[in-house]
Tab-separated table of C-alpha atoms in Angstrom:
chain	number	residue	atom	x	y	z
A	12	MET	CA	103.495	111.396	80.763
A	13	MET	CA	101.162	110.924	83.733
A	14	SER	CA	100.467	114.654	83.788
A	15	ALA	CA	99.416	114.585	80.130
A	16	VAL	CA	97.160	111.605	80.779
A	17	ARG	CA	95.584	113.383	83.747
A	18	TRP	CA	94.911	116.469	81.622
A	19	GLY	CA	93.381	114.299	78.897
A	20	ILE	CA	91.072	112.474	81.283
A	21	SER	CA	90.062	115.765	82.878
A	22	LEU	CA	89.202	117.204	79.460
A	23	VAL	CA	87.043	114.192	78.590
A	24	PHE	CA	85.340	114.480	81.994
A	25	VAL	CA	84.559	118.157	81.472
A	26	LEU	CA	83.244	117.623	77.944
A	27	GLN	CA	81.011	114.672	78.762
A	28	ASN	CA	79.514	116.570	81.697
A	29	ALA	CA	78.765	119.539	79.435
A	30	VAL	CA	76.983	117.205	77.010
A	31	MET	CA	75.078	115.546	79.845
A	32	MET	CA	74.010	118.933	81.208
A	33	LEU	CA	72.485	119.786	77.838
A	34	LEU	CA	70.773	116.391	77.527
A	35	VAL	CA	69.323	116.555	81.034
A	36	GLY	CA	68.181	120.111	80.411
A	37	VAL	CA	66.311	119.095	77.263
A	38	VAL	CA	64.827	115.828	78.561
A	39	PHE	CA	63.519	117.340	81.810
A	40	LEU	CA	62.409	120.644	80.273
A	41	PRO	CA	58.666	119.910	79.872
A	42	TRP	CA	58.413	118.772	83.509
A	43	ALA	CA	60.637	121.590	84.759
A	44	LEU	CA	58.507	124.252	83.055
A	45	VAL	CA	55.318	123.129	84.784
A	46	SER	CA	56.729	122.039	88.144
A	47	THR	CA	59.618	123.049	90.361
A	48	LYS	CA	59.784	119.374	91.330
A	49	GLY	CA	60.767	118.630	87.757
A	50	ALA	CA	63.487	121.264	87.808
A	51	ARG	CA	64.846	119.968	91.110
A	52	ALA	CA	64.739	116.367	89.873
A	53	ALA	CA	66.797	117.379	86.831
A	54	CYS	CA	69.396	119.098	89.000
A	55	LYS	CA	69.586	116.119	91.365
A	56	PHE	CA	70.050	113.729	88.450
A	57	TYR	CA	72.847	115.861	87.044
A	58	CYS	CA	74.589	116.095	90.430
A	59	ILE	CA	74.500	112.314	90.822
A	60	TRP	CA	75.908	111.909	87.314
A	61	VAL	CA	78.790	114.313	87.970
A	62	LEU	CA	79.702	112.658	91.268
A	63	TRP	CA	79.508	109.164	89.751
A	64	THR	CA	81.629	109.995	86.719
A	65	ALA	CA	84.137	111.895	88.868
A	66	HIS	CA	84.621	108.742	90.934
A	67	TRP	CA	85.273	106.247	88.148
A	68	MET	CA	86.900	108.579	85.610
A	69	LEU	CA	89.060	110.692	87.900
A	70	GLY	CA	89.389	108.763	91.129
A	71	LEU	CA	87.708	111.737	92.796
A	72	ARG	CA	85.516	110.474	95.609
A	73	HIS	CA	83.187	112.563	97.735
A	74	GLU	CA	81.970	112.434	101.316
A	75	ILE	CA	79.296	114.316	103.229
A	76	ARG	CA	80.002	114.737	106.931
A	77	GLY	CA	77.824	116.101	109.679
A	78	THR	CA	74.052	116.368	109.444
A	79	PRO	CA	72.594	117.826	106.232
A	80	PRO	CA	69.709	120.291	106.616
A	81	ALA	CA	66.233	118.868	107.076
A	82	GLY	CA	64.099	121.950	107.665
A	83	GLU	CA	64.009	125.571	106.658
A	84	MET	CA	67.253	127.368	107.523
A	85	LEU	CA	70.077	129.530	106.242
A	86	ILE	CA	73.189	127.696	105.016
A	87	ALA	CA	76.434	129.694	105.104
A	88	ALA	CA	79.061	127.785	103.163
A	89	LYS	CA	82.698	127.903	102.201
A	90	HIS	CA	82.985	128.105	98.404
A	91	GLN	CA	86.081	126.765	96.675
A	92	SER	CA	84.737	124.978	93.633
A	93	PHE	CA	81.773	124.093	91.446
A	94	LEU	CA	82.063	120.705	93.150
A	95	ASP	CA	80.995	122.034	96.554
A	96	ILE	CA	77.857	123.481	94.919
A	97	ILE	CA	77.008	120.041	93.530
A	98	MET	CA	77.683	118.298	96.833
A	99	ILE	CA	75.664	120.738	98.946
A	100	PHE	CA	72.725	120.653	96.540
A	101	ASN	CA	72.751	116.875	96.298
A	102	ALA	CA	72.816	116.483	100.091
A	103	SER	CA	70.070	119.034	100.804
A	104	PRO	CA	66.387	118.384	100.130
A	105	ALA	CA	65.444	121.991	99.284
A	106	ALA	CA	68.626	123.986	98.632
A	107	LYS	CA	68.543	127.186	96.599
A	108	PHE	CA	71.453	129.547	96.145
A	109	ILE	CA	72.143	133.237	96.192
A	110	MET	CA	73.955	133.665	92.873
A	111	LYS	CA	75.317	136.268	90.497
A	112	ARG	CA	72.568	137.634	88.245
A	113	GLU	CA	74.704	136.895	85.163
A	114	ILE	CA	74.163	133.184	85.761
A	115	LEU	CA	70.518	133.602	84.710
A	116	TRP	CA	71.756	134.041	81.139
A	117	THR	CA	73.892	130.878	81.182
A	118	PRO	CA	72.383	128.172	78.945
A	119	VAL	CA	70.549	125.433	80.882
A	120	ILE	CA	71.994	126.474	84.276
A	121	GLY	CA	70.185	129.811	84.269
A	122	LEU	CA	66.751	128.369	83.562
A	123	TYR	CA	67.010	125.589	86.111
A	124	ALA	CA	68.509	127.860	88.776
A	125	TYR	CA	65.528	130.179	88.330
A	126	ARG	CA	63.037	127.299	88.472
A	127	ILE	CA	64.396	125.892	91.763
A	128	GLY	CA	64.175	129.330	93.380
A	129	CYS	CA	67.758	130.605	93.358
A	130	VAL	CA	68.052	134.312	94.154
A	131	PRO	CA	69.946	136.418	91.581
A	132	VAL	CA	72.059	139.221	93.020
A	133	ASN	CA	73.352	142.267	91.142
A	134	ARG	CA	77.053	142.928	91.628
A	135	GLY	CA	77.413	146.006	93.810
A	136	LYS	CA	73.717	145.899	94.757
A	137	ARG	CA	73.768	142.980	97.182
A	138	GLY	CA	71.849	144.858	99.893
A	139	GLN	CA	69.003	145.685	97.512
A	140	ALA	CA	68.853	142.086	96.320
A	141	ILE	CA	68.680	140.737	99.876
A	142	LYS	CA	65.876	143.178	100.683
A	143	LYS	CA	63.949	142.096	97.579
A	144	MET	CA	64.466	138.424	98.410
A	145	LEU	CA	63.135	138.921	101.936
A	146	GLU	CA	60.091	140.737	100.575
A	147	ASP	CA	59.459	137.840	98.172
A	148	VAL	CA	59.692	135.283	100.968
A	149	LYS	CA	57.207	137.213	103.103
A	150	SER	CA	54.748	137.593	100.235
A	151	GLY	CA	54.986	133.921	99.272
A	152	VAL	CA	56.635	134.540	95.894
A	153	THR	CA	59.718	132.573	96.893
A	154	ALA	CA	59.060	129.088	98.238
A	155	ALA	CA	60.423	128.168	101.637
A	156	GLY	CA	63.572	126.091	101.686
A	157	GLN	CA	67.240	126.111	102.517
A	158	LEU	CA	68.865	129.283	101.256
A	159	VAL	CA	72.588	128.843	100.595
A	160	ILE	CA	74.861	131.868	100.748
A	161	TYR	CA	78.605	131.910	100.169
A	162	SER	CA	79.698	134.281	102.891
A	163	GLN	CA	82.902	135.380	101.158
A	164	GLY	CA	80.930	136.232	98.027
A	165	THR	CA	83.021	134.210	95.583
A	166	ARG	CA	85.086	131.062	95.120
A	167	VAL	CA	88.179	131.187	97.278
A	168	THR	CA	91.332	129.277	96.323
A	169	PRO	CA	92.617	126.984	99.085
A	170	GLY	CA	95.004	128.964	101.260
A	171	GLU	CA	93.652	132.331	100.093
A	172	LYS	CA	92.101	134.678	102.636
A	173	LYS	CA	89.021	136.768	101.877
A	174	PRO	CA	86.765	138.640	104.317
A	175	TYR	CA	83.324	137.392	105.273
A	176	LYS	CA	80.616	139.735	104.006
A	177	VAL	CA	77.992	141.183	106.307
A	178	GLY	CA	75.160	140.173	103.933
A	179	THR	CA	75.133	136.779	105.622
A	180	PHE	CA	74.268	138.407	108.929
A	181	ALA	CA	71.554	140.524	107.277
A	182	LEU	CA	69.833	137.360	106.084
A	183	TYR	CA	70.374	135.549	109.377
A	184	ASP	CA	69.024	138.485	111.389
A	185	GLN	CA	65.985	139.294	109.261
A	186	MET	CA	64.947	135.730	108.502
A	187	GLU	CA	65.300	134.775	112.196
A	188	GLN	CA	66.423	131.285	111.257
A	189	VAL	CA	69.109	128.903	112.426
A	190	CYS	CA	72.299	129.176	110.376
A	191	LEU	CA	74.082	125.997	109.296
A	192	PRO	CA	77.812	126.586	108.590
A	193	VAL	CA	79.482	124.412	105.951
A	194	ALA	CA	83.183	123.670	105.479
A	195	THR	CA	84.908	122.040	102.502
A	196	ASN	CA	88.184	121.069	100.866
A	197	ALA	CA	86.710	120.619	97.359
A	198	GLY	CA	88.947	123.244	95.771
A	199	LEU	CA	91.972	121.012	96.220
A	200	PHE	CA	90.582	118.541	93.692
A	201	TRP	CA	88.380	120.690	91.431
A	202	PRO	CA	90.235	124.031	91.343
A	203	LYS	CA	88.918	127.146	89.659
A	204	GLY	CA	90.568	128.444	86.500
A	205	THR	CA	91.653	125.086	85.067
A	206	ILE	CA	90.079	121.953	83.605
A	207	ARG	CA	92.464	119.668	85.461
A	208	ARG	CA	90.771	117.561	88.106
A	209	LYS	CA	92.666	115.605	90.747
A	210	PRO	CA	91.996	112.285	92.498
A	211	GLY	CA	91.300	112.200	96.215
A	212	LEU	CA	88.499	112.615	98.736
A	213	ALA	CA	86.465	115.831	98.477
A	214	VAL	CA	84.570	116.566	101.672
A	215	VAL	CA	81.666	118.856	102.456
A	216	GLU	CA	80.970	119.013	106.177
A	217	PHE	CA	77.812	120.427	107.749
A	218	LEU	CA	78.829	121.869	111.111
A	219	ALA	CA	76.865	122.478	114.292
A	220	PRO	CA	73.993	124.936	113.723
A	221	ILE	CA	74.335	128.496	114.978
A	222	PRO	CA	71.141	129.406	116.847
A	223	ALA	CA	69.054	132.370	115.796
A	224	GLY	CA	69.238	135.646	117.675
A	225	LEU	CA	72.952	136.412	117.975
A	226	GLY	CA	74.287	139.928	117.444
A	227	GLN	CA	76.294	140.839	114.365
A	228	ALA	CA	79.774	140.785	115.898
A	229	GLU	CA	79.231	137.492	117.712
A	230	PHE	CA	77.575	135.814	114.740
A	231	MET	CA	80.161	136.881	112.157
A	232	ALA	CA	83.105	135.962	114.377
A	233	ARG	CA	81.635	132.561	115.184
A	234	LEU	CA	80.733	131.788	111.574
A	235	GLU	CA	84.164	132.686	110.210
A	236	ARG	CA	86.027	130.911	112.999
A	237	GLU	CA	84.100	127.674	112.665
A	238	VAL	CA	84.041	127.501	108.859
A	239	GLU	CA	87.669	128.498	108.381
A	240	THR	CA	88.997	126.282	111.173
A	241	ARG	CA	87.190	123.230	109.906
A	242	SER	CA	87.967	123.902	106.224
A	243	ASP	CA	91.660	124.235	107.114
A	244	ALA	CA	91.472	120.914	108.979
A	245	LEU	CA	89.821	119.185	106.008
A	246	MET	CA	92.486	120.520	103.663
A	247	ALA	CA	95.266	119.441	106.014
A	248	GLU	CA	93.684	115.987	106.184
A	249	ALA	CA	93.978	115.842	102.384
A	250	GLY	CA	97.669	116.802	102.532
A	251	PHE	CA	97.446	120.536	101.878
A	252	ASP	CA	100.087	122.473	103.815
A	253	GLY	CA	99.492	125.970	102.408
């Protein structure tokens, strides 16, 4: 009985958020078309709405730990769920994401992602996309900010192991910026592949910055070790024993 109730509440949560996404997209559209501030304001409003409704509808609370980014830097994050995207964006003043190019064609999301400066990446052509992005930054086409990359390239189910992709180092090396690692346990409560949402405390934790200038082997080993170790600890804290 409780399982059926949980599924029902999760379905209502998903549906009302889809409706709200459309409403926010329409209401903010005139401002978003003429100003990136309008697009970012719309995205922030939607993030706050999702986090608020998750709390009172689902019993799903959220917590940001560590120090969110304040200046221009590269953010290399663990990706388990749409929820960690929302939490990182809401906590960061100028976040923009490297994303699959297909997302550009998603209603509402595609337009607003483009307007806030997200970088679309072709599957199988990641190196070319990174090169193009760097050229845009240097020429002033892409506004400065906090570029978020998911170093494993996709959402990873809690307990699943996937390699860290070298594209993160390419950005870190060529942009010559500090890299801010991010850990999470969000996938325990907002898993991929299902509408069921679970109560609990979802955490996104900004870890100690990795200074610019490290070599590839040292950087990649440090990034993976720190993000995976802390993500495992956050999941264990929430009761995950996988």
